[in-house]
Every structure is written in C-alpha cells, then in structure tokens.
Tab-separated table of C-alpha atoms and ligand atoms in Angstrom:
chain	number	residue	atom	x	y	z
A	97	MET	CA	0.100	-0.083	-0.015
A	98	LYS	CA	1.713	3.258	-1.012
A	99	ARG	CA	2.390	5.475	2.155
A	100	ILE	CA	1.934	8.842	2.720
A	101	ALA	CA	3.290	10.485	5.082
A	102	PHE	CA	3.060	13.602	6.972
A	103	PHE	CA	5.647	15.274	9.428
A	104	LEU	CA	3.880	17.016	12.417
A	105	SER	CA	7.474	18.003	13.620
A	106	ASN	CA	7.964	17.834	17.439
A	107	ARG	CA	4.137	18.524	17.828
A	108	SER	CA	2.869	17.996	21.352
A	109	CYS	CA	6.241	16.371	22.652
A	110	PRO	CA	6.009	16.387	26.364
A	111	HIS	CA	9.889	17.119	26.543
A	112	ARG	CA	12.512	18.121	23.992
A	113	CYS	CA	14.925	15.185	23.885
A	114	ILE	CA	18.599	15.879	23.991
A	115	TYR	CA	19.359	14.521	20.605
A	116	CYS	CA	16.213	15.486	18.592
A	117	ASP	CA	15.237	18.170	16.289
A	118	GLN	CA	12.652	16.923	14.034
A	119	ARG	CA	12.753	20.014	11.509
A	120	ALA	CA	16.183	19.194	10.979
A	121	ILE	CA	15.423	15.532	10.480
A	122	THR	CA	12.685	15.719	7.719
A	123	GLY	CA	13.288	19.486	6.893
A	124	GLU	CA	9.531	19.863	7.143
A	125	MET	CA	8.700	23.519	8.606
A	126	HIS	CA	5.368	23.492	8.242
A	127	ILE	CA	2.978	21.325	10.426
A	128	PRO	CA	-0.077	20.613	7.385
A	129	SER	CA	-3.427	21.259	9.141
A	130	PRO	CA	-6.126	18.484	8.888
A	131	LEU	CA	-7.699	20.450	5.792
A	132	GLU	CA	-4.324	20.208	4.302
A	133	VAL	CA	-4.097	16.605	5.142
A	134	ALA	CA	-7.590	15.592	3.795
A	135	GLY	CA	-7.080	17.638	0.452
A	136	ILE	CA	-4.319	15.728	-0.414
A	137	LEU	CA	-5.814	12.377	0.398
A	138	GLN	CA	-8.715	12.954	-1.999
A	139	LYS	CA	-6.404	12.837	-5.104
A	140	PHE	CA	-5.646	9.217	-4.478
A	141	ASN	CA	-7.928	6.447	-5.925
A	142	GLN	CA	-5.950	3.258	-4.342
A	143	PRO	CA	-5.811	2.917	-0.415
A	144	VAL	CA	-3.035	4.414	1.107
A	145	GLU	CA	-1.430	4.253	4.842
A	146	LEU	CA	-1.530	7.430	5.921
A	147	CYS	CA	1.159	8.350	8.271
A	148	PHE	CA	1.579	10.996	10.954
A	149	PHE	CA	5.342	10.956	11.917
A	150	GLY	CA	7.757	13.380	13.556
A	151	GLY	CA	5.612	14.518	16.749
A	152	SER	CA	3.792	12.866	19.357
A	153	PHE	CA	0.556	12.440	18.071
A	154	THR	CA	-1.374	10.789	21.073
A	155	CYS	CA	-0.153	13.773	23.055
A	156	PHE	CA	-2.328	16.240	21.215
A	157	LYS	CA	-5.701	16.984	22.658
A	158	LEU	CA	-8.080	14.436	22.142
A	159	GLU	CA	-10.180	16.763	19.514
A	160	ASP	CA	-7.315	17.626	17.492
A	161	GLN	CA	-6.150	13.648	17.385
A	162	ARG	CA	-9.615	13.076	15.922
A	163	CYS	CA	-9.738	16.144	13.463
A	164	TYR	CA	-6.282	14.392	12.098
A	165	LEU	CA	-7.693	10.941	12.145
A	166	ASP	CA	-11.215	12.063	10.522
A	167	THR	CA	-8.998	13.080	7.419
A	168	ILE	CA	-8.799	9.463	6.354
A	169	LYS	CA	-12.527	9.464	5.590
A	170	ASN	CA	-11.034	11.076	2.278
A	171	ALA	CA	-8.982	8.745	1.194
A	172	PRO	CA	-9.848	5.676	-0.818
A	173	GLN	CA	-11.759	2.643	0.926
A	174	GLY	CA	-9.256	0.360	2.799
A	175	SER	CA	-6.910	2.907	3.595
A	176	THR	CA	-5.189	3.044	7.219
A	177	VAL	CA	-3.086	5.345	9.431
A	178	ARG	CA	-0.042	5.025	11.297
A	179	PHE	CA	1.843	7.469	13.637
A	180	SER	CA	4.445	7.664	15.987
A	181	THR	CA	4.051	9.049	19.384
A	182	HIS	CA	5.521	9.228	22.948
A	183	PRO	CA	5.011	6.578	25.369
A	184	LEU	CA	3.404	8.870	27.970
A	185	CYS	CA	0.598	9.591	26.003
A	186	ILE	CA	-0.999	6.059	25.539
A	187	ASN	CA	-3.936	5.666	28.072
A	188	GLU	CA	-7.156	3.967	28.157
A	189	GLU	CA	-9.005	7.391	26.719
A	190	VAL	CA	-6.454	7.639	23.717
A	191	LEU	CA	-6.965	3.778	22.749
A	192	ASP	CA	-10.643	3.994	22.804
A	193	LEU	CA	-10.730	7.041	20.399
A	194	LEU	CA	-8.312	4.869	18.058
A	195	ASN	CA	-10.590	1.948	18.071
A	196	TYR	CA	-13.005	4.029	15.788
A	197	TYR	CA	-10.398	4.267	13.203
A	198	PRO	CA	-8.305	1.601	11.019
A	199	ILE	CA	-5.127	1.954	12.781
A	200	SER	CA	-2.034	-0.035	10.936
A	201	MET	CA	0.230	0.581	13.544
A	202	ILE	CA	1.338	2.572	16.795
A	203	GLU	CA	4.677	3.175	16.359
A	204	LEU	CA	6.070	4.457	20.127
A	205	GLY	CA	9.675	6.114	20.554
A	206	VAL	CA	11.066	3.726	23.066
A	207	SER	CA	14.462	4.757	22.563
A	208	SER	CA	16.137	2.604	25.199
A	209	LEU	CA	14.659	0.782	28.217
A	210	ASN	CA	17.570	1.744	30.343
A	211	ASN	CA	16.532	4.191	33.122
A	212	GLU	CA	19.819	5.735	33.200
A	213	VAL	CA	20.019	6.297	29.381
A	214	LEU	CA	16.146	7.390	29.358
A	215	ALA	CA	17.025	9.915	32.433
A	216	PHE	CA	20.014	11.503	30.696
A	217	CYS	CA	18.233	12.027	27.227
A	218	GLY	CA	15.479	13.661	28.788
A	219	ARG	CA	12.776	11.019	27.819
A	220	GLY	CA	10.698	11.904	30.632
A	221	TYR	CA	9.615	8.323	31.690
A	222	ASP	CA	11.304	5.528	33.028
A	223	ASN	CA	11.015	1.886	31.441
A	224	GLN	CA	7.938	0.713	33.685
A	225	LYS	CA	6.164	3.391	32.005
A	226	VAL	CA	7.034	2.623	28.321
A	227	ILE	CA	6.669	-1.047	29.122
A	228	GLN	CA	3.283	-0.758	30.474
A	229	ALA	CA	2.233	1.652	27.025
A	230	MET	CA	3.557	-1.232	25.018
A	231	ARG	CA	1.092	-3.727	26.878
A	232	MET	CA	-1.283	-1.439	26.735
A	233	VAL	CA	-1.210	-1.056	22.968
A	234	ILE	CA	-0.626	-5.092	22.430
A	235	SER	CA	-3.506	-6.012	24.924
A	236	ARG	CA	-6.075	-3.724	22.946
A	237	GLY	CA	-4.935	-5.481	19.510
A	238	PHE	CA	-3.150	-2.849	17.815
A	239	ALA	CA	-0.158	-3.447	15.830
A	240	LEU	CA	2.950	-1.924	18.012
A	241	GLY	CA	6.307	-0.644	16.145
A	242	ALA	CA	8.837	0.336	19.009
A	243	GLN	CA	11.680	2.794	17.874
A	244	LEU	CA	14.780	2.090	19.565
A	245	MET	CA	18.055	4.340	19.342
A	246	ILE	CA	22.002	3.074	19.577
A	247	GLY	CA	24.911	4.775	20.753
A	248	LEU	CA	23.251	7.291	23.187
A	249	PRO	CA	25.054	8.239	26.429
A	250	PHE	CA	25.435	5.589	28.841
A	251	GLN	CA	24.288	3.213	26.537
A	252	ASN	CA	25.855	-0.110	25.636
A	253	GLU	CA	25.289	-3.190	23.229
A	254	GLU	CA	24.349	-5.059	26.125
A	255	SER	CA	21.669	-2.868	26.971
A	256	SER	CA	20.011	-2.674	23.523
A	257	LEU	CA	20.236	-6.563	23.317
A	258	GLU	CA	18.508	-6.803	26.882
A	259	ASP	CA	15.970	-4.277	25.351
A	260	VAL	CA	15.385	-6.676	22.421
A	261	ASP	CA	14.839	-9.540	24.590
A	262	LYS	CA	12.324	-7.275	26.999
A	263	ILE	CA	10.370	-6.172	24.057
A	264	SER	CA	10.272	-9.861	22.601
A	265	GLU	CA	8.778	-10.893	26.094
A	266	ILE	CA	6.261	-8.301	26.330
A	267	SER	CA	5.029	-8.960	22.558
A	268	GLY	CA	4.466	-12.665	23.175
A	269	GLU	CA	2.590	-14.029	20.166
A	270	HIS	CA	2.260	-10.568	19.073
A	271	ILE	CA	4.746	-9.370	16.229
A	272	THR	CA	6.218	-6.143	16.940
A	273	THR	CA	8.134	-4.437	14.351
A	274	LEU	CA	11.431	-2.146	15.398
A	275	ARG	CA	13.009	0.588	13.890
A	276	ILE	CA	16.503	0.831	14.853
A	277	TYR	CA	17.997	4.458	15.016
A	278	PRO	CA	21.731	5.050	15.765
A	279	CYS	CA	21.984	8.358	17.379
A	280	LEU	CA	23.240	11.341	15.345
A	281	VAL	CA	24.674	14.699	16.910
A	282	LEU	CA	22.324	17.154	15.091
A	283	ARG	CA	23.072	21.242	15.180
A	284	ASN	CA	21.330	22.841	17.824
A	285	THR	CA	20.810	20.205	20.128
A	286	TYR	CA	21.881	20.052	23.898
A	287	LEU	CA	23.945	16.663	22.511
A	288	GLU	CA	25.984	18.919	20.133
A	289	GLU	CA	26.795	20.899	23.174
A	290	LEU	CA	27.966	17.756	24.892
A	291	TYR	CA	29.648	16.804	21.837
A	292	LYS	CA	31.524	20.065	21.633
A	293	LYS	CA	32.672	19.881	24.982
A	294	GLY	CA	33.956	16.594	24.640
A	295	LEU	CA	31.263	14.795	27.105
A	296	TYR	CA	29.444	12.728	24.254
A	297	ARG	CA	31.324	10.646	21.620
A	298	PRO	CA	29.299	9.416	18.849
A	299	LEU	CA	29.672	5.903	17.245
A	300	GLY	CA	31.846	5.637	14.234
A	301	ILE	CA	30.063	4.265	10.898
A	302	GLU	CA	30.946	0.800	11.236
A	303	GLU	CA	30.723	0.904	15.229
A	304	ALA	CA	27.190	1.702	14.712
A	305	ALA	CA	26.747	-1.032	11.956
A	306	ASP	CA	28.393	-3.711	14.219
A	307	TRP	CA	25.809	-2.584	17.104
A	308	SER	CA	22.786	-2.383	15.031
A	309	GLY	CA	23.842	-5.721	13.261
A	310	LYS	CA	23.977	-7.750	16.400
A	311	THR	CA	20.749	-5.974	17.587
A	312	LEU	CA	19.164	-6.650	14.227
A	313	TYR	CA	20.258	-10.480	14.687
A	314	ARG	CA	18.689	-10.812	18.121
A	315	ALA	CA	15.683	-9.453	17.106
A	316	LEU	CA	14.943	-11.381	14.263
A	317	ASN	CA	15.841	-14.547	16.482
A	318	LYS	CA	13.280	-13.318	19.105
A	319	GLY	CA	10.594	-13.287	16.670
A	320	LEU	CA	10.739	-9.413	16.068
A	321	LYS	CA	10.292	-7.814	12.608
A	322	VAL	CA	12.960	-4.867	12.130
A	323	GLN	CA	11.259	-2.133	9.370
A	324	ARG	CA	14.171	0.221	9.185
A	325	ILE	CA	17.765	0.628	10.354
A	326	GLY	CA	18.815	4.571	10.196
A	327	LEU	CA	17.005	7.807	9.447
A	328	GLN	CA	15.732	8.480	6.136
A	329	GLU	CA	18.120	10.383	4.152
A	330	THR	CA	17.221	14.096	3.410
A	331	GLU	CA	19.169	16.975	2.337
A	332	SER	CA	18.106	18.832	5.470
A	333	LEU	CA	19.431	16.157	7.874
A	334	SER	CA	22.432	15.925	5.729
A	335	ALA	CA	22.979	19.766	6.600
A	336	SER	CA	22.198	19.254	10.044
A	337	VAL	CA	24.687	16.220	11.226
A	338	ILE	CA	27.308	17.564	12.873
A	339	ALA	CA	28.873	14.192	13.698
A	340	GLY	CA	27.581	10.499	14.088
A	341	PRO	CA	27.062	7.381	12.401
A	342	HIS	CA	25.633	9.070	9.377
A	343	HIS	CA	25.670	6.892	6.188
A	344	PRO	CA	23.004	6.180	3.543
A	345	ALA	CA	23.991	2.046	3.616
A	346	LEU	CA	24.283	1.898	7.381
A	347	GLY	CA	20.996	-0.544	6.975
A	348	GLU	CA	22.632	-2.670	4.675
A	349	MET	CA	25.941	-2.969	6.844
A	350	ALA	CA	23.760	-3.684	9.820
A	351	LYS	CA	22.359	-6.866	7.440
A	352	SER	CA	25.751	-7.738	6.485
A	353	HIS	CA	27.193	-7.850	10.095
A	354	SER	CA	23.872	-10.047	11.066
A	355	LEU	CA	24.300	-12.334	8.277
A	356	ALA	CA	28.015	-12.977	9.451
A	357	ILE	CA	26.698	-13.878	12.997
A	358	THR	CA	24.116	-16.211	11.392
A	359	LEU	CA	26.702	-17.955	9.249
A	360	THR	CA	29.343	-18.367	11.824
A	361	SER	CA	26.920	-19.496	14.704
A	362	LYS	CA	25.740	-22.300	11.960
A	363	ILE	CA	29.357	-23.519	10.979
A	364	LYS	CA	32.173	-21.277	12.789
A	365	GLN	CA	34.596	-21.534	9.509
A	366	GLY	CA	32.326	-22.426	6.876
A	367	PRO	CA	31.943	-23.561	3.833
A	368	TRP	CA	28.907	-21.453	3.517
A	369	GLN	CA	26.065	-21.241	1.070
A	370	ILE	CA	25.021	-17.448	0.134
A	371	ALA	CA	22.026	-16.531	-2.032
A	372	ARG	CA	23.488	-14.419	-5.121
A	373	ASN	CA	20.787	-12.038	-4.274
A	374	GLN	CA	22.964	-11.420	-0.823
A	375	ILE	CA	26.421	-10.933	-2.667
A	376	SER	CA	26.239	-7.408	-1.738
A	377	LEU	CA	25.881	-8.236	1.934
A	378	ILE	CA	29.592	-9.938	1.880
A	379	LYS	CA	31.082	-7.623	-1.253
A	380	GLY	CA	29.533	-4.173	-0.912
A	381	HIS	CA	30.634	-0.859	1.392
A	382	ASN	CA	34.163	-1.743	0.929
A	383	CYS	CA	34.015	-5.394	1.629
A	384	TYR	CA	32.453	-4.814	5.218
A	385	GLY	CA	30.420	-7.945	5.385
A	386	LEU	CA	33.459	-10.033	4.179
A	387	ARG	CA	35.563	-8.173	6.894
A	388	VAL	CA	33.492	-9.031	9.483
A	389	LEU	CA	32.702	-12.610	8.400
A	390	SER	CA	36.532	-12.992	8.440
A	391	LEU	CA	37.228	-11.828	11.977
A	392	MET	CA	34.279	-13.738	13.362
A	393	ALA	CA	35.419	-17.192	11.514
A	394	GLY	CA	39.117	-16.235	12.318
A	395	LEU	CA	40.078	-16.294	8.996
A	396	ALA	CA	41.914	-14.305	6.394
A	397	GLU	CA	39.516	-12.617	3.843
A	398	GLU	CA	40.727	-14.522	1.045
A	399	GLN	CA	40.356	-17.979	2.800
A	400	THR	CA	36.722	-16.615	3.560
A	401	LEU	CA	35.812	-16.155	0.094
A	402	GLN	CA	37.184	-19.383	-0.993
A	403	ARG	CA	34.593	-20.953	1.518
A	404	ILE	CA	31.481	-19.118	0.583
A	405	GLU	CA	29.598	-20.326	-2.255
A	406	PHE	CA	26.842	-18.078	-4.043
A	407	VAL	CA	24.017	-20.171	-4.884
B	55	SF4	S1	12.659	12.054	20.062
B	55	SF4	FE1	10.393	12.078	19.656
B	55	SF4	S2	9.488	12.643	21.695
B	55	SF4	FE2	11.279	13.631	21.690
B	55	SF4	S3	11.654	15.577	21.170
B	55	SF4	FE3	11.801	14.414	19.190
B	55	SF4	S4	10.070	13.607	18.259
B	55	SF4	FE4	9.515	14.268	20.307
C-alpha cells in the first residue's frame, strides 16, 4: 500500500529529547492542518497508509487527534493510519478513540529501556512506563512498532540486546516491528553542546553497523520484525548532522553483520552457501561483510571468500 507521510515536527512532545530536532531531520517547517491533509488524500484512487510522523500524535488534545484521524475518510476505502507517539501519552481514553479508526500501527518512541539512558536523554519516563504503554497497545489489539536507538549516552550494546529481549517477552505471540536509529549529533541540540565539550562520543559508522547488526540479529531471532535501520536520508538531515554514524548504507551494513553472525553461529569456519541476491552483503561497502565474517570466523579474507558458495 502506498504510504503518504505527514510530518508534525515535534508537535506536542512532552519534552525535548537531547538529541532531537525533527525539523532538521525531515526538513519540514510547516505542520499541515487536517484540512490540508484531507485535500491531499482526496487525490488518491487506491488505498493508502496515512502516516503522521515526527511528533507525539497521542499527546495532541483528543479533539485535535480526532480531526487528523477523520481525514482518513477522504482517502479511498481500505486506507489505514499509522503514527509515531510518545509512551507518556498512551492511555485507555486515547486507545478508546483510536478504536474507531483503521489504525495499521502505533509506533512508540521507546529509545531505550535503560533508566539511566532515558533520564539522561530527557525522555521523561522510566522503563516501567514504556513497558506499560507497550502492553496496553498490544492488549488492545493494535499493531505495535517500537523505535529504538543505539549509541545514546550511557547506552551500550548489552543494554540494546536486553531491550530487544524485553520487547520480545512483552510481545509474546504478537509481532512487534522495530526501527533502529543510531544516535546522530544534530545542530542546535543539547547533544551538540555535550559533543563540543567532549562529553559525548558518537559512534563511528562501522561501530554503529556492528551494534545495529547485533541488535538486528537478536531481534530476528526473537521473532520481531525490523522495518528500518537508520534515519531516512533528507537534504536537511545531511545539512544538520554535526557528527555520528550518518551513512546511507548503514542498514545494509547492519544486515551484513547480522548475516555474518548467522553464518558463523551455524558453521564457525564455513563452508557457507549464500543466496546470490545477498552478494552485496558480503562484497558491498568496501567488503564490510567479508571483513566482519573473516573476523568472526578467524580466517583471512581470501580464505573466507574461498569458503563461500553463492547459490
Ligand atoms: S525524540 Fe520524539 S519525543 Fe523526543 S523531541 Fe523528538 S519527536 Fe519529540
């Protein structure tokens, strides 16, 4: 289904998280009104997924939420709505309202389930609050999306893997979808100040690919879906990144890392069979996948290549 995204940049966020500036990420300065959204939706003749991203949708006043949700009536029959929101604004009243609409997914900005990380980043909740919000979304039968971050201050790989385990445990039979966003230092954020004072060290690109790759591998093995790794590239994002793992192929590199774990955990030193359509995961991006696989297998790169059959 075609996805039509509207960015409600930072609207109604209960706090400003130390790393965030949605206007810089999306380049959208204007917050569209429900009337504008409705006008755009009228132009489609096939069902669409209407998305509201970049703000805290369920933190809007209920009446405002209703106005935005009602715009779906202007879209073709069968269209659905998805949005991102803040865990502090999930409650029974909000879920009662959402029940009247064809919601395809509620994406919660989780960031981390580590309390030290959450407190430092100014998220405004502790892990119990976000766990409760996830449980409520699932128990009311909505599809849950969880947006996780990596490389945040005080965060480490171990805590990300624990986050994945916890989300999998909460999800049970329910399929939760993750997005994994490596932390970037954006202009005009508090994180920029910390970085400039030498108090925050952002991840390097391969470091971020390793960490997201391990997180991806764990998530897939725990029955979760991973929809995206890394922020959507925009001109505005490129212009706003001061430092951090900003790379258009980060998601592919994470997949390479995850593939290397899969292969070596089955047969430590090969031989391995890899589907032809995955060649780029081994040979792409300066042979990042090959290097990681060689390191994990304890082989020289040439030896590793000899033990791979592309089928
Ligand atoms: S990270 Fe999410 S909740 Fe925090 S300021 Fe940005 S949009 Fe708002």
